[in-house]
Tab-separated table of C-alpha atoms (C1' of nucleotides) in Angstrom:
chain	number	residue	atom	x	y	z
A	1	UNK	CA	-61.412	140.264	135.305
A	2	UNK	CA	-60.786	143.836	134.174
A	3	UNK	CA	-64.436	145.369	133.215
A	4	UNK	CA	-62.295	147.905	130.917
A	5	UNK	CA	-62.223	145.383	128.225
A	6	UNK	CA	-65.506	146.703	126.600
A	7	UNK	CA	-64.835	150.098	126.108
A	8	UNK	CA	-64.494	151.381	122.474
A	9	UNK	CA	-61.243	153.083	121.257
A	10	UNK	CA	-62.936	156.265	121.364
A	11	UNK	CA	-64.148	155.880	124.940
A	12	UNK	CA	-60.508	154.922	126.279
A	13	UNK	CA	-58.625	157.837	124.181
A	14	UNK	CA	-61.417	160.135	126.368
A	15	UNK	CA	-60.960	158.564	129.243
A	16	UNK	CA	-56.744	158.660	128.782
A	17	UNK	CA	-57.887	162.636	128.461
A	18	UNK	CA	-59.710	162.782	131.345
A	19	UNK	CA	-57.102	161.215	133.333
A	20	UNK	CA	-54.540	163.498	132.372
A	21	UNK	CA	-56.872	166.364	132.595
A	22	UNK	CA	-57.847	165.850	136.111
A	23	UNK	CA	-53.721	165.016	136.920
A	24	UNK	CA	-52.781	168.146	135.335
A	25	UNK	CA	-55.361	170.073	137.079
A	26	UNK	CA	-54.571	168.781	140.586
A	27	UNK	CA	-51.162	169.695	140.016
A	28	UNK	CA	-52.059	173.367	139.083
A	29	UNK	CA	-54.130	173.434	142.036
A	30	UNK	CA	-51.475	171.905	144.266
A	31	UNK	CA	-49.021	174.702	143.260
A	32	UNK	CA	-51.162	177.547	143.336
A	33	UNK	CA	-52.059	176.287	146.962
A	34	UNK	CA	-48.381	176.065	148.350
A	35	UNK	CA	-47.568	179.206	146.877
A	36	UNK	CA	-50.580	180.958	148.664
A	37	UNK	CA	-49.768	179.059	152.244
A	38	UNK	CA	-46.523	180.116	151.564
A	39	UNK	CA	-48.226	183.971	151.738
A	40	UNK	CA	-49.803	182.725	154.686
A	41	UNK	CA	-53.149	182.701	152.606
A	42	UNK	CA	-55.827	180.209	152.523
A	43	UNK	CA	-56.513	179.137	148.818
A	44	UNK	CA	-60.091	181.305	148.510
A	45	UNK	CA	-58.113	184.864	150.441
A	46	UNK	CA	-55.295	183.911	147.220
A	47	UNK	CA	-58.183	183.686	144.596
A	48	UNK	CA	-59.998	186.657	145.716
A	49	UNK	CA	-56.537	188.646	145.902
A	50	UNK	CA	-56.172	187.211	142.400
A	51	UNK	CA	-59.406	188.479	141.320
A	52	UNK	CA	-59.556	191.893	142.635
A	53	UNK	CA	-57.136	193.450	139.901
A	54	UNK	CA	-59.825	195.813	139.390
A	55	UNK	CA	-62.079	196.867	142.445
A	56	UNK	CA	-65.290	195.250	142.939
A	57	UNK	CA	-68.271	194.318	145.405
A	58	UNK	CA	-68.186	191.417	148.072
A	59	UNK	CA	-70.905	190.250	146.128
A	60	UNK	CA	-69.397	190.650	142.633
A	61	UNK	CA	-66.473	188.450	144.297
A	62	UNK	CA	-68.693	186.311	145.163
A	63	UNK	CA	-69.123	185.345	141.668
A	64	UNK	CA	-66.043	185.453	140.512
A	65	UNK	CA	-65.315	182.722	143.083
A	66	UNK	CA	-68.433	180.721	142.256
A	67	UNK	CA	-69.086	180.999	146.305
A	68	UNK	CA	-71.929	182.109	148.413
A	69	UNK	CA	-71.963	185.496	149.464
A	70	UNK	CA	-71.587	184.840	152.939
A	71	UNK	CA	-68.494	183.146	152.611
A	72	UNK	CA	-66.873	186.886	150.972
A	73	UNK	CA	-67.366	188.565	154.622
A	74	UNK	CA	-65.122	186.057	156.539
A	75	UNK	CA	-62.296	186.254	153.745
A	76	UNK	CA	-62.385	190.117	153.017
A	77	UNK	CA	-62.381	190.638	156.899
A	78	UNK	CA	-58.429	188.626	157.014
A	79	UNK	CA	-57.729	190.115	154.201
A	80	UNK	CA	-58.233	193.476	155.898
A	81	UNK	CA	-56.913	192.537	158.843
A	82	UNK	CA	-53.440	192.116	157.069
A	83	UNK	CA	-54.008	195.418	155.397
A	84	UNK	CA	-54.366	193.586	151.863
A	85	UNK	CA	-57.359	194.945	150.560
A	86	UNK	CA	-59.799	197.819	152.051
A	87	UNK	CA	-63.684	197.995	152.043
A	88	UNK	CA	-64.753	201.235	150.887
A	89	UNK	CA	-67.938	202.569	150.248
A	90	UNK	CA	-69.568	203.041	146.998
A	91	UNK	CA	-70.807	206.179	146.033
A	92	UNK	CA	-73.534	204.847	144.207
A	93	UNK	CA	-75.073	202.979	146.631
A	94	UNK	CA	-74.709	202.881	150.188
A	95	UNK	CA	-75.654	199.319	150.510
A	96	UNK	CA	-72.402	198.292	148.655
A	97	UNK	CA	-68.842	198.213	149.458
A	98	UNK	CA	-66.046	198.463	147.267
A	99	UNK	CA	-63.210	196.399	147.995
A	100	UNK	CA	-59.819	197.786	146.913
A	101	UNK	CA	-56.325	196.010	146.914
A	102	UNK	CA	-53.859	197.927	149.363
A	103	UNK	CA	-50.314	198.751	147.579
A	104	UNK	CA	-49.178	195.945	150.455
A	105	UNK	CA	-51.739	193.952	148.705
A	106	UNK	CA	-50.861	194.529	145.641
A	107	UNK	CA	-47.164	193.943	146.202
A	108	UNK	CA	-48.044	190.708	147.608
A	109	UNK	CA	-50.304	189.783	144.832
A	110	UNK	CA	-47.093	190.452	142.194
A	111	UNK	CA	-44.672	188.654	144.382
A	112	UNK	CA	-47.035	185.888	144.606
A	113	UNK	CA	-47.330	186.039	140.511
A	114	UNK	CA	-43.835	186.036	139.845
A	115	UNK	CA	-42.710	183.029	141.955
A	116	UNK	CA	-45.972	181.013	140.517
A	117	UNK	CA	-43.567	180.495	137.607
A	118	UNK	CA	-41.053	178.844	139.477
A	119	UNK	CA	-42.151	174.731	139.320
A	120	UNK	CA	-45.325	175.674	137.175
A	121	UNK	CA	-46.669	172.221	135.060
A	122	UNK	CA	-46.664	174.403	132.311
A	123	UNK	CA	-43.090	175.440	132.225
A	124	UNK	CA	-42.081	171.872	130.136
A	125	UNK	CA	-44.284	173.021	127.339
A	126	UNK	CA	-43.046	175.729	124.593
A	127	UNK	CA	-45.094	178.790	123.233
A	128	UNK	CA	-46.593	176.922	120.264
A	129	UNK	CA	-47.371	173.487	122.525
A	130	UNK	CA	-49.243	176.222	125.112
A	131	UNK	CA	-50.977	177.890	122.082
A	132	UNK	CA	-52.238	174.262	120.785
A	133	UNK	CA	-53.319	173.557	123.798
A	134	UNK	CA	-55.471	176.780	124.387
A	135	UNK	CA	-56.943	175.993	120.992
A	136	UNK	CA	-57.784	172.686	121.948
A	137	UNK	CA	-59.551	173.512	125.462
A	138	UNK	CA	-61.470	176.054	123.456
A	139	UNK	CA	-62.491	173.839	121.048
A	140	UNK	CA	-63.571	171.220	123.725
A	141	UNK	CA	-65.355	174.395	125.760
A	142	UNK	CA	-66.869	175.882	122.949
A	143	UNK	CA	-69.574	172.784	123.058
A	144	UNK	CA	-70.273	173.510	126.858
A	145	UNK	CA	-70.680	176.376	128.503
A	146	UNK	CA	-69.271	180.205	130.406
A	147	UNK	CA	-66.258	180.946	131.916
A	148	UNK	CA	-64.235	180.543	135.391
A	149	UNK	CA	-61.440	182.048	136.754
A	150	UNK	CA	-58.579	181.292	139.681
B	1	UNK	CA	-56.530	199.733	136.957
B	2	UNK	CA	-56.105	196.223	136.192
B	3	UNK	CA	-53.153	194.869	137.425
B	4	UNK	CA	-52.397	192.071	134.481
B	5	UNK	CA	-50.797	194.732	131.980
B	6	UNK	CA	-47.159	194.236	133.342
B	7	UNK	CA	-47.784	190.081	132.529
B	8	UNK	CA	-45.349	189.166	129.714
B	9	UNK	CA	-46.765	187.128	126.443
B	10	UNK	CA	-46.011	183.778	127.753
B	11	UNK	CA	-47.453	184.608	131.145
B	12	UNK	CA	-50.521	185.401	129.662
B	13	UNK	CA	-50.839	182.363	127.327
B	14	UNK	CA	-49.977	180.363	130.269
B	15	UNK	CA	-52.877	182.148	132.506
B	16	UNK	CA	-55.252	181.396	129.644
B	17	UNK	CA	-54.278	177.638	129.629
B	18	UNK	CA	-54.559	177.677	133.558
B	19	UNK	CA	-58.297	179.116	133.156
B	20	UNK	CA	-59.301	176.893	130.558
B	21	UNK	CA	-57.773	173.884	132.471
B	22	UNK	CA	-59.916	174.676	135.405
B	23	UNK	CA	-62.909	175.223	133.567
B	24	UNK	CA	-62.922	172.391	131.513
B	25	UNK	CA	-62.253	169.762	134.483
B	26	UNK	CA	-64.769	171.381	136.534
B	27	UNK	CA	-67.309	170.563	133.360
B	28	UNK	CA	-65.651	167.397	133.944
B	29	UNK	CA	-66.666	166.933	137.461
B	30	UNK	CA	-69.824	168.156	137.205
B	31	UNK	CA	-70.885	165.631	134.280
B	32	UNK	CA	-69.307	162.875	136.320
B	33	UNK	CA	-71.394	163.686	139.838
B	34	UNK	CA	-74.159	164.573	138.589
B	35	UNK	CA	-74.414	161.257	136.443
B	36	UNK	CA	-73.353	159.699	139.723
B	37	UNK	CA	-76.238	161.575	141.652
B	38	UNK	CA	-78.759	160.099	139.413
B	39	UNK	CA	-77.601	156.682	140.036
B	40	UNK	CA	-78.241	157.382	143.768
B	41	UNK	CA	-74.216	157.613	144.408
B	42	UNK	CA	-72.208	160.319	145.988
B	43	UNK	CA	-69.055	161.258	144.025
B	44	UNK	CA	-66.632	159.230	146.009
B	45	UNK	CA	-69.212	156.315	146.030
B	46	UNK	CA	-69.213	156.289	142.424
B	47	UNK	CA	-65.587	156.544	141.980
B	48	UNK	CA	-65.009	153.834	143.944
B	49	UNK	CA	-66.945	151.586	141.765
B	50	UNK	CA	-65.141	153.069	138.812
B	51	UNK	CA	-62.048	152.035	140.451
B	52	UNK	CA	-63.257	148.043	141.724
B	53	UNK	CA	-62.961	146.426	137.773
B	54	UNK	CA	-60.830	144.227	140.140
B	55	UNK	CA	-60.774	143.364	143.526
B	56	UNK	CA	-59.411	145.529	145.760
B	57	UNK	CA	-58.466	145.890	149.573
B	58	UNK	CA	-59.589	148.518	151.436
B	59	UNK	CA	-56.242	150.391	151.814
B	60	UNK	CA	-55.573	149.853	147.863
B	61	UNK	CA	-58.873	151.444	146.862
B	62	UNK	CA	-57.791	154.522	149.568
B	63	UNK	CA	-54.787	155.178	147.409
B	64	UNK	CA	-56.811	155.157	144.303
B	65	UNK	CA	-58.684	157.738	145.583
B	66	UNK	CA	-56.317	159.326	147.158
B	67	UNK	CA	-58.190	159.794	150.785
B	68	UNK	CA	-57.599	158.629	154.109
B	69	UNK	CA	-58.533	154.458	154.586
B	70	UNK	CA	-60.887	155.657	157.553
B	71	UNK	CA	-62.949	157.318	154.926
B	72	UNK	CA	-63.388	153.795	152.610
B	73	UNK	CA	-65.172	152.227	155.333
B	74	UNK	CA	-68.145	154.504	155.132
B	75	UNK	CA	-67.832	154.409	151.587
B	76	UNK	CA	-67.811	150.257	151.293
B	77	UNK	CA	-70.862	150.146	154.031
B	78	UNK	CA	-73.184	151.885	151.483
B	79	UNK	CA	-72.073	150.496	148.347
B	80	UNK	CA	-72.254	146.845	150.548
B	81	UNK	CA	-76.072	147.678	151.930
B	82	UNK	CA	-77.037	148.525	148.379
B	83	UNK	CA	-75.776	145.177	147.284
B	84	UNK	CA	-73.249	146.695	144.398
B	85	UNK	CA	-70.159	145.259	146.389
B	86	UNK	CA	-69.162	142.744	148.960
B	87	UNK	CA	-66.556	142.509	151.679
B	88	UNK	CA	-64.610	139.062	151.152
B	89	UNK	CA	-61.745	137.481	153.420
B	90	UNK	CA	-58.494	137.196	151.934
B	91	UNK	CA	-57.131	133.766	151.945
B	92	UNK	CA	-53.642	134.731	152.149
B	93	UNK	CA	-54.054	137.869	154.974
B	94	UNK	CA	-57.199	137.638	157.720
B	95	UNK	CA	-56.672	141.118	158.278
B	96	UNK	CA	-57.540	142.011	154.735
B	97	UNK	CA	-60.625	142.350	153.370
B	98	UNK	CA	-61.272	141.876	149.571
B	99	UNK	CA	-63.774	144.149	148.245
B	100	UNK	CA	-65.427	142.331	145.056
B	101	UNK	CA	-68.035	144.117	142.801
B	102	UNK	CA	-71.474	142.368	142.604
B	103	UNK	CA	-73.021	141.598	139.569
B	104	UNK	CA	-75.975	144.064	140.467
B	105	UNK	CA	-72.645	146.517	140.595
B	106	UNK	CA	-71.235	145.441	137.222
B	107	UNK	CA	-74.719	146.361	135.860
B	108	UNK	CA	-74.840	149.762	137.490
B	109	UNK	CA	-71.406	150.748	136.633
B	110	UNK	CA	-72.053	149.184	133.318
B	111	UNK	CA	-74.868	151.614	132.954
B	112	UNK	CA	-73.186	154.581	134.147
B	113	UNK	CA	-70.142	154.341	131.978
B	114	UNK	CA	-72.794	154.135	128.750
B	115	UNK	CA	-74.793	157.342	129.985
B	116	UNK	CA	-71.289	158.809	130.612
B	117	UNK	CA	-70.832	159.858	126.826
B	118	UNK	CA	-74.093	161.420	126.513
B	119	UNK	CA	-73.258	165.627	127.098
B	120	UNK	CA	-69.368	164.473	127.639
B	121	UNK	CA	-67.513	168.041	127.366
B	122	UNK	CA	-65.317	165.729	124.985
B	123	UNK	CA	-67.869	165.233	122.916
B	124	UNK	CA	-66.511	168.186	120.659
B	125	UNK	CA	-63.702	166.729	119.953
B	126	UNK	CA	-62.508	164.267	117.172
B	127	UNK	CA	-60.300	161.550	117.648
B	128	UNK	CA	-57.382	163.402	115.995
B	129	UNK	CA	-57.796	165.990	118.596
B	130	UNK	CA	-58.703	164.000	121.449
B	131	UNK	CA	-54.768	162.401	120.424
B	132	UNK	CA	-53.463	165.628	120.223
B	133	UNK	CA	-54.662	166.775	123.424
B	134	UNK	CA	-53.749	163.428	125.209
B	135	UNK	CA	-49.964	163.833	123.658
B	136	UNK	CA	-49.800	167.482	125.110
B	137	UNK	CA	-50.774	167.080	128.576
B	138	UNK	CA	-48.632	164.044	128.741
B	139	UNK	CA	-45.536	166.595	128.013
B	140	UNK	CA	-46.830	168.307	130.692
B	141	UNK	CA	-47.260	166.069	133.128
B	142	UNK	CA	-43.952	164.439	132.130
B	143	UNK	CA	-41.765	167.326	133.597
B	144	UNK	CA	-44.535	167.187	137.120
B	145	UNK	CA	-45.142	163.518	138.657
B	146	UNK	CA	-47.384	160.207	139.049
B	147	UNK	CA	-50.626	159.915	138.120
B	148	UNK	CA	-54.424	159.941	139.152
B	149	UNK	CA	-57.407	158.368	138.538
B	150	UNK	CA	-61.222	158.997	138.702
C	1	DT	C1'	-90.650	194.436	147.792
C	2	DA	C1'	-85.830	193.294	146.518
C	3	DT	C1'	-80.824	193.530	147.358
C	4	DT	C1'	-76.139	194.091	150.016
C	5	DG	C1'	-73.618	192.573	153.506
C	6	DT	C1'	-73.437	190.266	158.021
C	7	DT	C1'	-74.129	186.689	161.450
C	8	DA	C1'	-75.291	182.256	163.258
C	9	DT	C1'	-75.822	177.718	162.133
C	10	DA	C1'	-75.706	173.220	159.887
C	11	DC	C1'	-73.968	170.081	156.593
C	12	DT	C1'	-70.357	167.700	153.910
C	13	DC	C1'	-65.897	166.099	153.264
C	14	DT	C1'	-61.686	164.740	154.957
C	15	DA	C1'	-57.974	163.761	158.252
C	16	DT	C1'	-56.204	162.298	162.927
C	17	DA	C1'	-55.996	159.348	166.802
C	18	DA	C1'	-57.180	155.377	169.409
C	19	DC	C1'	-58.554	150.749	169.240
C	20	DT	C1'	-58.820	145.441	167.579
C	21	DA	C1'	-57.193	141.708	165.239
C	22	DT	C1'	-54.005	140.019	162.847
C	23	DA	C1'	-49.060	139.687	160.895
D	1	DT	C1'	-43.375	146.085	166.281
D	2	DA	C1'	-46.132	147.093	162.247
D	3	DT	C1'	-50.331	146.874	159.316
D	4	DA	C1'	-55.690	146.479	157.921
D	5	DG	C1'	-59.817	147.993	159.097
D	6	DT	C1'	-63.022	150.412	162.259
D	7	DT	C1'	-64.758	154.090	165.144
D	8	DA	C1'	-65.138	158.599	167.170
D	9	DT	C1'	-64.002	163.117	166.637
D	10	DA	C1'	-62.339	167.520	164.950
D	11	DG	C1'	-61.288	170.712	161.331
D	12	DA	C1'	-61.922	173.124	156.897
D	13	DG	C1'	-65.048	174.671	153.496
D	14	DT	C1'	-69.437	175.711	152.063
D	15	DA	C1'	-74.443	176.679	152.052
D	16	DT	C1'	-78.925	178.263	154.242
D	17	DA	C1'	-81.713	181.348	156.835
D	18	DA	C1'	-82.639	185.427	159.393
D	19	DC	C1'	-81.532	190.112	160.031
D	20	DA	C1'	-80.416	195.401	159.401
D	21	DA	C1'	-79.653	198.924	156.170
D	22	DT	C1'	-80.683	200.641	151.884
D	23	DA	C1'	-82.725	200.697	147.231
DNA sequence: TATTGTTATACTCTATAACTATA
DNA sequence: TATAGTTATAGAGTATAACAATA
């Protein structure tokens, strides 16, 4: 009484993809999760950590964490409290502020990098297997659409 | 100023596999709830169907979704007052109830799985590479854990 | 008139706890 | 004593709208 019985060869090798996709993703996420709670950071205060190698605005970050802008305030202000980042002003224009990783933030932020390795999905795959697999997300991107980063 | 120069070769490939992961399932996502918002579902709603191509009790459909049983409830009342499933006794366990797709559900789920290949991010990909993907996140997953479905 | 950041607020999603009826 | 399903409720995460300062 299985309805899968109809699909085409085609359609189950995608869906077999998709599966594993969203497994393999959930995993990532998973890890990249318990290392930030681990840091004592929620999973958006790790991202934006993670995305402020270079100093930007709250509403630059924004972006970069495909969030509304109103969500940056409440995230930059813990990560200030803990004297990770700083919110400077921008000499350009005073409407802005810059924010700018601490060296305690940025300490944090390497730590945090260098233990992700540690029980990372990836680790079971070699160099060329990773480098396939790049090419092969590309390929499937290529068709769809911009970027997004964690 | 950017913080990534000190990343070794295989970090880097690894952080570009990461980001492309993430991308591509959340092209994945979106195509999936936004198929299911034309079909007058909410994500979990229409997951649920894709997950009832057999009978299930409640409990067995929260594991496949991996959420709380209190949550199923709410999701089997609306898919029950739209008519796409039914509650059924079990014969062998009064406390269990059997949740059976309708055929007015068969039809809809029917119809969402055919509109599912239309702008499918997978689309791109040949069935060669589909394989070849498939084959290289199972290594991945391998070395990680159990599986998922949506 | 538009934009940056902030605040207050509301909505969605999910989990927890307490309850019932069965086992 | 434990489990299936329900209900009420609380928490996290996110978006919307209104506002002050600045462009």
């Amino acid at each position: 009484m299985n309805t899968d019985v109809d699909l085409s060869e085609r359609h189950l090798l995608m869906r077999d993809v998709v599966m594993r996709a969203f497994t393999l993703v959930g995993h990532l996420r998973a890890h990249f999760d318990r290392l930030a709670a681990e840091m004592d950071l929620t999973p958006m205060q790790a991202r934006a950590l993670h995305n402020l190698g270079e100093p930007r605005s709250m509403s630059d970050l924004a972006d970069m964490l495909h969030c509304d802008a109103s969500n940056v305030t409440g995230i930059a202000d813990r990560l200030e409290e803990r004297g990770l980042i700083e919110r400077r002003p921008d000499p350009g224009d005073r409407r802005r502020k810059r924010l700018v990783v601490t060296p305690a933030g940025v300490d944090l932020h390497r730590a945090m990098r260098t233990r992700i390795v540690e029980g990372h999905p990836f680790n079971a795959l070699g160099d060329d297997e990773l480098a396939a697999l790049r090419d092969l997300l590309d390929a499937a991107l290529a068709a769809t659409a911009p970027a997004e980063t964690r």
